[in-house]
Amino acid sequence: MNEKLISTLIENLSKRNIKGLYFKDLNETKKAVLQIIPQNLTVGIGNSRTLKDMNISQELNKRGNIVYDKTFAKSKEESKELKKKSLITDWYISGSNAISMDGHIVNIDHSGNRVAALTYGPEKVIIVIGTNKITKSLDEAIFRSRNHSAPLNAKRAGFNPPCIELGKCSDCKTKERVCYYLSIIEGQYIDDRMYVFIVNQELGF
Ligand code: SF4
């Protein structure tokens, strides 16, 4: 993606008290994550293809951080515990479903743990996004989250809502629904709490 457009997004995030940083690839991004988070602090992880591609949970764990990542749970109970513990960590790392050029960060969640942690709890938050998540407007960011990210996330998580076949959201009310929470981050009240790491690559979905 054109670096000038990314600079505009970073400026627009800054007006919302969110620090945007540019990285040319995922490897550079991983180094920055490991550098910014001190080794003795706790880290919560929001489930994300991008974070899995970075192998960030294992890397943090290996060098001494206590990491709460629900994808390592061996039971539903353990997963619930890890999600709860993630809400009071020093740092929280997550991907995102979409971000508009004017800096709205949009996410759809199943149980809500990720949007909760991004909003309040962890002392600091890093959101890692590829350029495929950047949209022209807030409406497009919501559209992308509903019609693109949600069906693919449903499939990944083993659910079978109608959008998987339709290729778009039908606002289903089935038991297979994965979208119970739609969050729009408009900005950040606490200084230096929220970072968006923008990777100039297509990442996740
Ligand atoms: S509301 Fe239902 S149909 Fe729409 S994206 Fe979510 S799971 Fe799919």
mmCIF file with all atom_site columns, C-alpha atoms and ligand atoms in Angstrom:
data_model
loop_
_atom_site.group_PDB
_atom_site.id
_atom_site.type_symbol
_atom_site.label_atom_id
_atom_site.label_alt_id
_atom_site.label_comp_id
_atom_site.label_asym_id
_atom_site.label_entity_id
_atom_site.label_seq_id
_atom_site.pdbx_PDB_ins_code
_atom_site.Cartn_x
_atom_site.Cartn_y
_atom_site.Cartn_z
_atom_site.occupancy
_atom_site.B_iso_or_equiv
_atom_site.pdbx_formal_charge
_atom_site.auth_seq_id
_atom_site.auth_comp_id
_atom_site.auth_asym_id
_atom_site.auth_atom_id
_atom_site.pdbx_PDB_model_num
ATOM   1   C  CA  . MET A 1 1   ? 0.000   0.000   0.000  1.00 0.00 ? 1   MET A CA  1
ATOM   2   C  CA  . ASN A 1 2   ? 1.058   3.543   -0.708 1.00 0.00 ? 2   ASN A CA  1
ATOM   3   C  CA  . GLU A 1 3   ? 3.105   4.732   2.301  1.00 0.00 ? 3   GLU A CA  1
ATOM   4   C  CA  . LYS A 1 4   ? 1.557   8.208   2.046  1.00 0.00 ? 4   LYS A CA  1
ATOM   5   C  CA  . LEU A 1 5   ? -1.884  6.733   2.722  1.00 0.00 ? 5   LEU A CA  1
ATOM   6   C  CA  . ILE A 1 6   ? -0.518  4.892   5.752  1.00 0.00 ? 6   ILE A CA  1
ATOM   7   C  CA  . SER A 1 7   ? 0.975   8.188   7.021  1.00 0.00 ? 7   SER A CA  1
ATOM   8   C  CA  . THR A 1 8   ? -2.464  9.790   6.686  1.00 0.00 ? 8   THR A CA  1
ATOM   9   C  CA  . LEU A 1 9   ? -3.997  6.957   8.712  1.00 0.00 ? 9   LEU A CA  1
ATOM   10  C  CA  . ILE A 1 10  ? -1.284  7.371   11.374 1.00 0.00 ? 10  ILE A CA  1
ATOM   11  C  CA  . GLU A 1 11  ? -2.063  11.114  11.573 1.00 0.00 ? 11  GLU A CA  1
ATOM   12  C  CA  . ASN A 1 12  ? -5.777  10.406  11.896 1.00 0.00 ? 12  ASN A CA  1
ATOM   13  C  CA  . LEU A 1 13  ? -5.150  7.867   14.663 1.00 0.00 ? 13  LEU A CA  1
ATOM   14  C  CA  . SER A 1 14  ? -3.014  10.396  16.481 1.00 0.00 ? 14  SER A CA  1
ATOM   15  C  CA  . LYS A 1 15  ? -5.967  12.842  16.531 1.00 0.00 ? 15  LYS A CA  1
ATOM   16  C  CA  . ARG A 1 16  ? -7.822  10.081  18.393 1.00 0.00 ? 16  ARG A CA  1
ATOM   17  C  CA  . ASN A 1 17  ? -4.993  9.681   20.948 1.00 0.00 ? 17  ASN A CA  1
ATOM   18  C  CA  . ILE A 1 18  ? -3.947  6.347   19.409 1.00 0.00 ? 18  ILE A CA  1
ATOM   19  C  CA  . LYS A 1 19  ? -0.321  5.809   18.401 1.00 0.00 ? 19  LYS A CA  1
ATOM   20  C  CA  . GLY A 1 20  ? 0.035   4.348   14.892 1.00 0.00 ? 20  GLY A CA  1
ATOM   21  C  CA  . LEU A 1 21  ? 3.357   2.852   13.821 1.00 0.00 ? 21  LEU A CA  1
ATOM   22  C  CA  . TYR A 1 22  ? 4.409   1.642   10.383 1.00 0.00 ? 22  TYR A CA  1
ATOM   23  C  CA  . PHE A 1 23  ? 6.244   -1.641  9.699  1.00 0.00 ? 23  PHE A CA  1
ATOM   24  C  CA  . LYS A 1 24  ? 7.283   -3.011  6.361  1.00 0.00 ? 24  LYS A CA  1
ATOM   25  C  CA  . ASP A 1 25  ? 6.713   -6.670  7.230  1.00 0.00 ? 25  ASP A CA  1
ATOM   26  C  CA  . LEU A 1 26  ? 5.614   -9.061  9.952  1.00 0.00 ? 26  LEU A CA  1
ATOM   27  C  CA  . ASN A 1 27  ? 9.140   -9.886  11.023 1.00 0.00 ? 27  ASN A CA  1
ATOM   28  C  CA  . GLU A 1 28  ? 9.915   -6.234  11.746 1.00 0.00 ? 28  GLU A CA  1
ATOM   29  C  CA  . THR A 1 29  ? 6.583   -5.994  13.580 1.00 0.00 ? 29  THR A CA  1
ATOM   30  C  CA  . LYS A 1 30  ? 7.377   -8.976  15.780 1.00 0.00 ? 30  LYS A CA  1
ATOM   31  C  CA  . LYS A 1 31  ? 10.728  -7.465  16.788 1.00 0.00 ? 31  LYS A CA  1
ATOM   32  C  CA  . ALA A 1 32  ? 8.955   -4.230  17.739 1.00 0.00 ? 32  ALA A CA  1
ATOM   33  C  CA  . VAL A 1 33  ? 6.338   -6.068  19.821 1.00 0.00 ? 33  VAL A CA  1
ATOM   34  C  CA  . LEU A 1 34  ? 9.077   -7.939  21.692 1.00 0.00 ? 34  LEU A CA  1
ATOM   35  C  CA  . GLN A 1 35  ? 10.966  -4.701  22.232 1.00 0.00 ? 35  GLN A CA  1
ATOM   36  C  CA  . ILE A 1 36  ? 8.077   -2.570  23.480 1.00 0.00 ? 36  ILE A CA  1
ATOM   37  C  CA  . ILE A 1 37  ? 6.740   -5.150  25.991 1.00 0.00 ? 37  ILE A CA  1
ATOM   38  C  CA  . PRO A 1 38  ? 9.038   -5.640  29.008 1.00 0.00 ? 38  PRO A CA  1
ATOM   39  C  CA  . GLN A 1 39  ? 9.946   -9.290  29.720 1.00 0.00 ? 39  GLN A CA  1
ATOM   40  C  CA  . ASN A 1 40  ? 8.568   -9.349  33.253 1.00 0.00 ? 40  ASN A CA  1
ATOM   41  C  CA  . LEU A 1 41  ? 4.998   -8.298  32.415 1.00 0.00 ? 41  LEU A CA  1
ATOM   42  C  CA  . THR A 1 42  ? 1.825   -10.252 31.680 1.00 0.00 ? 42  THR A CA  1
ATOM   43  C  CA  . VAL A 1 43  ? 0.334   -10.365 28.197 1.00 0.00 ? 43  VAL A CA  1
ATOM   44  C  CA  . GLY A 1 44  ? -3.173  -11.289 27.026 1.00 0.00 ? 44  GLY A CA  1
ATOM   45  C  CA  . ILE A 1 45  ? -3.725  -12.427 23.460 1.00 0.00 ? 45  ILE A CA  1
ATOM   46  C  CA  . GLY A 1 46  ? -6.828  -11.961 21.318 1.00 0.00 ? 46  GLY A CA  1
ATOM   47  C  CA  . ASN A 1 47  ? -7.285  -14.810 18.865 1.00 0.00 ? 47  ASN A CA  1
ATOM   48  C  CA  . SER A 1 48  ? -6.055  -13.683 15.449 1.00 0.00 ? 48  SER A CA  1
ATOM   49  C  CA  . ARG A 1 49  ? -4.632  -15.241 12.304 1.00 0.00 ? 49  ARG A CA  1
ATOM   50  C  CA  . THR A 1 50  ? -2.093  -12.402 12.102 1.00 0.00 ? 50  THR A CA  1
ATOM   51  C  CA  . LEU A 1 51  ? -0.820  -13.071 15.633 1.00 0.00 ? 51  LEU A CA  1
ATOM   52  C  CA  . LYS A 1 52  ? -0.639  -16.795 14.922 1.00 0.00 ? 52  LYS A CA  1
ATOM   53  C  CA  . ASP A 1 53  ? 1.450   -16.019 11.819 1.00 0.00 ? 53  ASP A CA  1
ATOM   54  C  CA  . MET A 1 54  ? 3.796   -14.024 14.085 1.00 0.00 ? 54  MET A CA  1
ATOM   55  C  CA  . ASN A 1 55  ? 4.054   -16.886 16.589 1.00 0.00 ? 55  ASN A CA  1
ATOM   56  C  CA  . ILE A 1 56  ? 3.978   -14.123 19.168 1.00 0.00 ? 56  ILE A CA  1
ATOM   57  C  CA  . SER A 1 57  ? 2.551   -16.096 22.111 1.00 0.00 ? 57  SER A CA  1
ATOM   58  C  CA  . GLN A 1 58  ? 5.348   -18.669 21.954 1.00 0.00 ? 58  GLN A CA  1
ATOM   59  C  CA  . GLU A 1 59  ? 8.038   -15.977 21.498 1.00 0.00 ? 59  GLU A CA  1
ATOM   60  C  CA  . LEU A 1 60  ? 6.832   -13.970 24.502 1.00 0.00 ? 60  LEU A CA  1
ATOM   61  C  CA  . ASN A 1 61  ? 6.472   -17.073 26.618 1.00 0.00 ? 61  ASN A CA  1
ATOM   62  C  CA  . LYS A 1 62  ? 9.919   -18.349 25.700 1.00 0.00 ? 62  LYS A CA  1
ATOM   63  C  CA  . ARG A 1 63  ? 11.656  -15.216 26.910 1.00 0.00 ? 63  ARG A CA  1
ATOM   64  C  CA  . GLY A 1 64  ? 9.786   -15.027 30.216 1.00 0.00 ? 64  GLY A CA  1
ATOM   65  C  CA  . ASN A 1 65  ? 6.457   -13.221 29.854 1.00 0.00 ? 65  ASN A CA  1
ATOM   66  C  CA  . ILE A 1 66  ? 3.360   -14.801 31.382 1.00 0.00 ? 66  ILE A CA  1
ATOM   67  C  CA  . VAL A 1 67  ? 1.007   -15.158 28.409 1.00 0.00 ? 67  VAL A CA  1
ATOM   68  C  CA  . TYR A 1 68  ? -2.742  -15.792 28.505 1.00 0.00 ? 68  TYR A CA  1
ATOM   69  C  CA  . ASP A 1 69  ? -3.758  -17.168 25.119 1.00 0.00 ? 69  ASP A CA  1
ATOM   70  C  CA  . LYS A 1 70  ? -7.077  -19.013 25.016 1.00 0.00 ? 70  LYS A CA  1
ATOM   71  C  CA  . THR A 1 71  ? -6.049  -20.972 21.936 1.00 0.00 ? 71  THR A CA  1
ATOM   72  C  CA  . PHE A 1 72  ? -3.702  -23.012 24.162 1.00 0.00 ? 72  PHE A CA  1
ATOM   73  C  CA  . ALA A 1 73  ? -6.539  -24.082 26.483 1.00 0.00 ? 73  ALA A CA  1
ATOM   74  C  CA  . LYS A 1 74  ? -7.193  -27.792 26.790 1.00 0.00 ? 74  LYS A CA  1
ATOM   75  C  CA  . SER A 1 75  ? -10.801 -27.412 27.897 1.00 0.00 ? 75  SER A CA  1
ATOM   76  C  CA  . LYS A 1 76  ? -13.689 -24.947 27.723 1.00 0.00 ? 76  LYS A CA  1
ATOM   77  C  CA  . GLU A 1 77  ? -13.186 -24.153 31.396 1.00 0.00 ? 77  GLU A CA  1
ATOM   78  C  CA  . GLU A 1 78  ? -9.514  -23.350 30.860 1.00 0.00 ? 78  GLU A CA  1
ATOM   79  C  CA  . SER A 1 79  ? -10.365 -21.195 27.846 1.00 0.00 ? 79  SER A CA  1
ATOM   80  C  CA  . LYS A 1 80  ? -12.839 -19.229 29.979 1.00 0.00 ? 80  LYS A CA  1
ATOM   81  C  CA  . GLU A 1 81  ? -10.199 -18.739 32.679 1.00 0.00 ? 81  GLU A CA  1
ATOM   82  C  CA  . LEU A 1 82  ? -7.583  -17.539 30.165 1.00 0.00 ? 82  LEU A CA  1
ATOM   83  C  CA  . LYS A 1 83  ? -10.040 -15.061 28.641 1.00 0.00 ? 83  LYS A CA  1
ATOM   84  C  CA  . LYS A 1 84  ? -10.844 -13.671 32.084 1.00 0.00 ? 84  LYS A CA  1
ATOM   85  C  CA  . LYS A 1 85  ? -7.167  -13.390 33.049 1.00 0.00 ? 85  LYS A CA  1
ATOM   86  C  CA  . SER A 1 86  ? -6.469  -11.551 29.782 1.00 0.00 ? 86  SER A CA  1
ATOM   87  C  CA  . LEU A 1 87  ? -8.738  -8.737  30.950 1.00 0.00 ? 87  LEU A CA  1
ATOM   88  C  CA  . ILE A 1 88  ? -6.374  -7.638  33.701 1.00 0.00 ? 88  ILE A CA  1
ATOM   89  C  CA  . THR A 1 89  ? -2.993  -8.017  32.036 1.00 0.00 ? 89  THR A CA  1
ATOM   90  C  CA  . ASP A 1 90  ? -0.259  -5.413  31.635 1.00 0.00 ? 90  ASP A CA  1
ATOM   91  C  CA  . TRP A 1 91  ? -0.450  -5.695  27.852 1.00 0.00 ? 91  TRP A CA  1
ATOM   92  C  CA  . TYR A 1 92  ? -3.005  -7.045  25.415 1.00 0.00 ? 92  TYR A CA  1
ATOM   93  C  CA  . ILE A 1 93  ? -2.285  -7.854  21.772 1.00 0.00 ? 93  ILE A CA  1
ATOM   94  C  CA  . SER A 1 94  ? -4.967  -8.334  19.173 1.00 0.00 ? 94  SER A CA  1
ATOM   95  C  CA  . GLY A 1 95  ? -5.697  -8.160  15.488 1.00 0.00 ? 95  GLY A CA  1
ATOM   96  C  CA  . SER A 1 96  ? -8.723  -6.262  14.221 1.00 0.00 ? 96  SER A CA  1
ATOM   97  C  CA  . ASN A 1 97  ? -11.439 -6.830  11.636 1.00 0.00 ? 97  ASN A CA  1
ATOM   98  C  CA  . ALA A 1 98  ? -11.143 -3.422  9.990  1.00 0.00 ? 98  ALA A CA  1
ATOM   99  C  CA  . ILE A 1 99  ? -9.863  0.105   10.420 1.00 0.00 ? 99  ILE A CA  1
ATOM   100 C  CA  . SER A 1 100 ? -11.148 3.095   8.471  1.00 0.00 ? 100 SER A CA  1
ATOM   101 C  CA  . MET A 1 101 ? -8.847  5.698   6.960  1.00 0.00 ? 101 MET A CA  1
ATOM   102 C  CA  . ASP A 1 102 ? -10.148 8.226   9.477  1.00 0.00 ? 102 ASP A CA  1
ATOM   103 C  CA  . GLY A 1 103 ? -9.101  5.918   12.340 1.00 0.00 ? 103 GLY A CA  1
ATOM   104 C  CA  . HIS A 1 104 ? -12.223 4.027   13.478 1.00 0.00 ? 104 HIS A CA  1
ATOM   105 C  CA  . ILE A 1 105 ? -11.231 0.541   14.665 1.00 0.00 ? 105 ILE A CA  1
ATOM   106 C  CA  . VAL A 1 106 ? -14.017 -2.011  14.107 1.00 0.00 ? 106 VAL A CA  1
ATOM   107 C  CA  . ASN A 1 107 ? -14.351 -5.486  15.583 1.00 0.00 ? 107 ASN A CA  1
ATOM   108 C  CA  . ILE A 1 108 ? -17.038 -8.163  15.753 1.00 0.00 ? 108 ILE A CA  1
ATOM   109 C  CA  . ASP A 1 109 ? -16.844 -10.700 18.568 1.00 0.00 ? 109 ASP A CA  1
ATOM   110 C  CA  . HIS A 1 110 ? -18.508 -13.918 19.558 1.00 0.00 ? 110 HIS A CA  1
ATOM   111 C  CA  . SER A 1 111 ? -18.109 -13.924 23.343 1.00 0.00 ? 111 SER A CA  1
ATOM   112 C  CA  . GLY A 1 112 ? -16.884 -10.331 23.631 1.00 0.00 ? 112 GLY A CA  1
ATOM   113 C  CA  . ASN A 1 113 ? -13.611 -10.986 25.451 1.00 0.00 ? 113 ASN A CA  1
ATOM   114 C  CA  . ARG A 1 114 ? -11.518 -9.326  22.756 1.00 0.00 ? 114 ARG A CA  1
ATOM   115 C  CA  . VAL A 1 115 ? -13.600 -6.151  22.427 1.00 0.00 ? 115 VAL A CA  1
ATOM   116 C  CA  . ALA A 1 116 ? -13.781 -5.953  26.232 1.00 0.00 ? 116 ALA A CA  1
ATOM   117 C  CA  . ALA A 1 117 ? -9.991  -6.136  26.636 1.00 0.00 ? 117 ALA A CA  1
ATOM   118 C  CA  . LEU A 1 118 ? -9.393  -3.599  23.882 1.00 0.00 ? 118 LEU A CA  1
ATOM   119 C  CA  . THR A 1 119 ? -11.818 -1.219  25.561 1.00 0.00 ? 119 THR A CA  1
ATOM   120 C  CA  . TYR A 1 120 ? -10.847 -1.471  29.226 1.00 0.00 ? 120 TYR A CA  1
ATOM   121 C  CA  . GLY A 1 121 ? -8.677  -3.522  31.568 1.00 0.00 ? 121 GLY A CA  1
ATOM   122 C  CA  . PRO A 1 122 ? -5.218  -4.165  30.170 1.00 0.00 ? 122 PRO A CA  1
ATOM   123 C  CA  . GLU A 1 123 ? -2.830  -1.290  30.864 1.00 0.00 ? 123 GLU A CA  1
ATOM   124 C  CA  . LYS A 1 124 ? -1.669  -1.154  27.264 1.00 0.00 ? 124 LYS A CA  1
ATOM   125 C  CA  . VAL A 1 125 ? -2.956  -2.523  23.999 1.00 0.00 ? 125 VAL A CA  1
ATOM   126 C  CA  . ILE A 1 126 ? -1.343  -3.310  20.651 1.00 0.00 ? 126 ILE A CA  1
ATOM   127 C  CA  . ILE A 1 127 ? -3.540  -3.893  17.609 1.00 0.00 ? 127 ILE A CA  1
ATOM   128 C  CA  . VAL A 1 128 ? -1.685  -5.430  14.656 1.00 0.00 ? 128 VAL A CA  1
ATOM   129 C  CA  . ILE A 1 129 ? -3.235  -4.988  11.211 1.00 0.00 ? 129 ILE A CA  1
ATOM   130 C  CA  . GLY A 1 130 ? -2.280  -5.670  7.619  1.00 0.00 ? 130 GLY A CA  1
ATOM   131 C  CA  . THR A 1 131 ? -3.179  -3.182  4.892  1.00 0.00 ? 131 THR A CA  1
ATOM   132 C  CA  . ASN A 1 132 ? -6.053  -5.395  3.691  1.00 0.00 ? 132 ASN A CA  1
ATOM   133 C  CA  . LYS A 1 133 ? -7.919  -4.312  6.863  1.00 0.00 ? 133 LYS A CA  1
ATOM   134 C  CA  . ILE A 1 134 ? -7.841  -0.618  5.948  1.00 0.00 ? 134 ILE A CA  1
ATOM   135 C  CA  . THR A 1 135 ? -11.091 0.721   4.479  1.00 0.00 ? 135 THR A CA  1
ATOM   136 C  CA  . LYS A 1 136 ? -12.119 4.078   3.032  1.00 0.00 ? 136 LYS A CA  1
ATOM   137 C  CA  . SER A 1 137 ? -14.886 4.760   5.553  1.00 0.00 ? 137 SER A CA  1
ATOM   138 C  CA  . LEU A 1 138 ? -16.454 3.586   8.811  1.00 0.00 ? 138 LEU A CA  1
ATOM   139 C  CA  . ASP A 1 139 ? -19.396 2.119   6.842  1.00 0.00 ? 139 ASP A CA  1
ATOM   140 C  CA  . GLU A 1 140 ? -16.985 0.063   4.772  1.00 0.00 ? 140 GLU A CA  1
ATOM   141 C  CA  . ALA A 1 141 ? -15.164 -1.082  7.919  1.00 0.00 ? 141 ALA A CA  1
ATOM   142 C  CA  . ILE A 1 142 ? -18.447 -2.355  9.393  1.00 0.00 ? 142 ILE A CA  1
ATOM   143 C  CA  . PHE A 1 143 ? -19.399 -3.942  6.066  1.00 0.00 ? 143 PHE A CA  1
ATOM   144 C  CA  . ARG A 1 144 ? -16.030 -5.696  5.869  1.00 0.00 ? 144 ARG A CA  1
ATOM   145 C  CA  . SER A 1 145 ? -16.293 -6.976  9.445  1.00 0.00 ? 145 SER A CA  1
ATOM   146 C  CA  . ARG A 1 146 ? -19.794 -8.397  8.896  1.00 0.00 ? 146 ARG A CA  1
ATOM   147 C  CA  . ASN A 1 147 ? -19.523 -9.747  5.384  1.00 0.00 ? 147 ASN A CA  1
ATOM   148 C  CA  . HIS A 1 148 ? -15.910 -10.783 5.089  1.00 0.00 ? 148 HIS A CA  1
ATOM   149 C  CA  . SER A 1 149 ? -14.247 -11.328 8.480  1.00 0.00 ? 149 SER A CA  1
ATOM   150 C  CA  . ALA A 1 150 ? -17.203 -12.828 10.367 1.00 0.00 ? 150 ALA A CA  1
ATOM   151 C  CA  . PRO A 1 151 ? -17.943 -15.693 7.925  1.00 0.00 ? 151 PRO A CA  1
ATOM   152 C  CA  . LEU A 1 152 ? -14.253 -16.621 7.732  1.00 0.00 ? 152 LEU A CA  1
ATOM   153 C  CA  . ASN A 1 153 ? -13.870 -16.444 11.512 1.00 0.00 ? 153 ASN A CA  1
ATOM   154 C  CA  . ALA A 1 154 ? -17.001 -18.597 11.899 1.00 0.00 ? 154 ALA A CA  1
ATOM   155 C  CA  . LYS A 1 155 ? -15.509 -21.218 9.616  1.00 0.00 ? 155 LYS A CA  1
ATOM   156 C  CA  . ARG A 1 156 ? -12.171 -21.140 11.430 1.00 0.00 ? 156 ARG A CA  1
ATOM   157 C  CA  . ALA A 1 157 ? -13.899 -21.587 14.793 1.00 0.00 ? 157 ALA A CA  1
ATOM   158 C  CA  . GLY A 1 158 ? -15.973 -24.539 13.544 1.00 0.00 ? 158 GLY A CA  1
ATOM   159 C  CA  . PHE A 1 159 ? -19.372 -22.800 13.448 1.00 0.00 ? 159 PHE A CA  1
ATOM   160 C  CA  . ASN A 1 160 ? -21.772 -23.089 10.532 1.00 0.00 ? 160 ASN A CA  1
ATOM   161 C  CA  . PRO A 1 161 ? -23.903 -19.929 10.189 1.00 0.00 ? 161 PRO A CA  1
ATOM   162 C  CA  . PRO A 1 162 ? -25.632 -19.126 6.856  1.00 0.00 ? 162 PRO A CA  1
ATOM   163 C  CA  . CYS A 1 163 ? -23.002 -16.530 5.842  1.00 0.00 ? 163 CYS A CA  1
ATOM   164 C  CA  . ILE A 1 164 ? -20.478 -19.295 5.152  1.00 0.00 ? 164 ILE A CA  1
ATOM   165 C  CA  . GLU A 1 165 ? -22.573 -20.445 2.178  1.00 0.00 ? 165 GLU A CA  1
ATOM   166 C  CA  . LEU A 1 166 ? -24.037 -17.090 1.248  1.00 0.00 ? 166 LEU A CA  1
ATOM   167 C  CA  . GLY A 1 167 ? -20.704 -15.282 1.362  1.00 0.00 ? 167 GLY A CA  1
ATOM   168 C  CA  . LYS A 1 168 ? -22.421 -12.396 3.128  1.00 0.00 ? 168 LYS A CA  1
ATOM   169 C  CA  . CYS A 1 169 ? -24.163 -11.658 6.409  1.00 0.00 ? 169 CYS A CA  1
ATOM   170 C  CA  . SER A 1 170 ? -27.889 -12.352 6.701  1.00 0.00 ? 170 SER A CA  1
ATOM   171 C  CA  . ASP A 1 171 ? -28.069 -11.092 10.293 1.00 0.00 ? 171 ASP A CA  1
ATOM   172 C  CA  . CYS A 1 172 ? -28.867 -14.647 11.331 1.00 0.00 ? 172 CYS A CA  1
ATOM   173 C  CA  . LYS A 1 173 ? -30.435 -15.516 14.667 1.00 0.00 ? 173 LYS A CA  1
ATOM   174 C  CA  . THR A 1 174 ? -29.211 -19.099 14.646 1.00 0.00 ? 174 THR A CA  1
ATOM   175 C  CA  . LYS A 1 175 ? -27.303 -20.925 17.373 1.00 0.00 ? 175 LYS A CA  1
ATOM   176 C  CA  . GLU A 1 176 ? -24.326 -20.879 14.997 1.00 0.00 ? 176 GLU A CA  1
ATOM   177 C  CA  . ARG A 1 177 ? -24.134 -17.091 15.054 1.00 0.00 ? 177 ARG A CA  1
ATOM   178 C  CA  . VAL A 1 178 ? -20.660 -15.742 15.814 1.00 0.00 ? 178 VAL A CA  1
ATOM   179 C  CA  . CYS A 1 179 ? -21.473 -12.015 15.907 1.00 0.00 ? 179 CYS A CA  1
ATOM   180 C  CA  . TYR A 1 180 ? -22.863 -10.882 19.209 1.00 0.00 ? 180 TYR A CA  1
ATOM   181 C  CA  . TYR A 1 181 ? -20.812 -7.729  19.700 1.00 0.00 ? 181 TYR A CA  1
ATOM   182 C  CA  . LEU A 1 182 ? -19.921 -4.993  17.241 1.00 0.00 ? 182 LEU A CA  1
ATOM   183 C  CA  . SER A 1 183 ? -17.389 -2.542  18.605 1.00 0.00 ? 183 SER A CA  1
ATOM   184 C  CA  . ILE A 1 184 ? -16.278 0.773   17.141 1.00 0.00 ? 184 ILE A CA  1
ATOM   185 C  CA  . ILE A 1 185 ? -13.269 2.330   18.847 1.00 0.00 ? 185 ILE A CA  1
ATOM   186 C  CA  . GLU A 1 186 ? -13.623 6.062   18.299 1.00 0.00 ? 186 GLU A CA  1
ATOM   187 C  CA  . GLY A 1 187 ? -10.501 7.003   20.209 1.00 0.00 ? 187 GLY A CA  1
ATOM   188 C  CA  . GLN A 1 188 ? -8.553  6.445   23.391 1.00 0.00 ? 188 GLN A CA  1
ATOM   189 C  CA  . TYR A 1 189 ? -9.024  8.353   26.624 1.00 0.00 ? 189 TYR A CA  1
ATOM   190 C  CA  . ILE A 1 190 ? -5.834  7.182   28.372 1.00 0.00 ? 190 ILE A CA  1
ATOM   191 C  CA  . ASP A 1 191 ? -2.570  8.604   26.976 1.00 0.00 ? 191 ASP A CA  1
ATOM   192 C  CA  . ASP A 1 192 ? -0.068  6.078   25.549 1.00 0.00 ? 192 ASP A CA  1
ATOM   193 C  CA  . ARG A 1 193 ? -2.445  3.137   26.095 1.00 0.00 ? 193 ARG A CA  1
ATOM   194 C  CA  . MET A 1 194 ? -3.350  2.109   22.558 1.00 0.00 ? 194 MET A CA  1
ATOM   195 C  CA  . TYR A 1 195 ? -1.002  1.356   19.662 1.00 0.00 ? 195 TYR A CA  1
ATOM   196 C  CA  . VAL A 1 196 ? -1.880  0.288   16.127 1.00 0.00 ? 196 VAL A CA  1
ATOM   197 C  CA  . PHE A 1 197 ? 0.965   -1.503  14.363 1.00 0.00 ? 197 PHE A CA  1
ATOM   198 C  CA  . ILE A 1 198 ? 0.308   -1.191  10.623 1.00 0.00 ? 198 ILE A CA  1
ATOM   199 C  CA  . VAL A 1 199 ? 2.133   -3.805  8.594  1.00 0.00 ? 199 VAL A CA  1
ATOM   200 C  CA  . ASN A 1 200 ? 2.516   -3.089  4.885  1.00 0.00 ? 200 ASN A CA  1
ATOM   201 C  CA  . GLN A 1 201 ? 1.400   -6.604  3.959  1.00 0.00 ? 201 GLN A CA  1
ATOM   202 C  CA  . GLU A 1 202 ? -1.918  -8.438  3.537  1.00 0.00 ? 202 GLU A CA  1
ATOM   203 C  CA  . LEU A 1 203 ? -2.551  -10.306 6.774  1.00 0.00 ? 203 LEU A CA  1
ATOM   204 C  CA  . GLY A 1 204 ? -5.384  -12.343 8.246  1.00 0.00 ? 204 GLY A CA  1
ATOM   205 C  CA  . PHE A 1 205 ? -8.994  -11.822 7.272  1.00 0.00 ? 205 PHE A CA  1
HETATM 206 S  S1  . SF4 B 2 .   ? -24.856 -12.488 11.987 1.00 0.00 ? 1   SF4 B S1  1
HETATM 207 FE FE1 . SF4 B 2 .   ? -24.909 -14.637 11.313 1.00 0.00 ? 1   SF4 B FE1 1
HETATM 208 S  S2  . SF4 B 2 .   ? -24.929 -14.516 9.081  1.00 0.00 ? 1   SF4 B S2  1
HETATM 209 FE FE2 . SF4 B 2 .   ? -24.216 -12.529 9.819  1.00 0.00 ? 1   SF4 B FE2 1
HETATM 210 S  S3  . SF4 B 2 .   ? -21.990 -12.701 9.799  1.00 0.00 ? 1   SF4 B S3  1
HETATM 211 FE FE3 . SF4 B 2 .   ? -22.714 -13.187 11.858 1.00 0.00 ? 1   SF4 B FE3 1
HETATM 212 S  S4  . SF4 B 2 .   ? -22.864 -15.402 11.883 1.00 0.00 ? 1   SF4 B S4  1
HETATM 213 FE FE4 . SF4 B 2 .   ? -22.797 -14.763 9.734  1.00 0.00 ? 1   SF4 B FE4 1
#
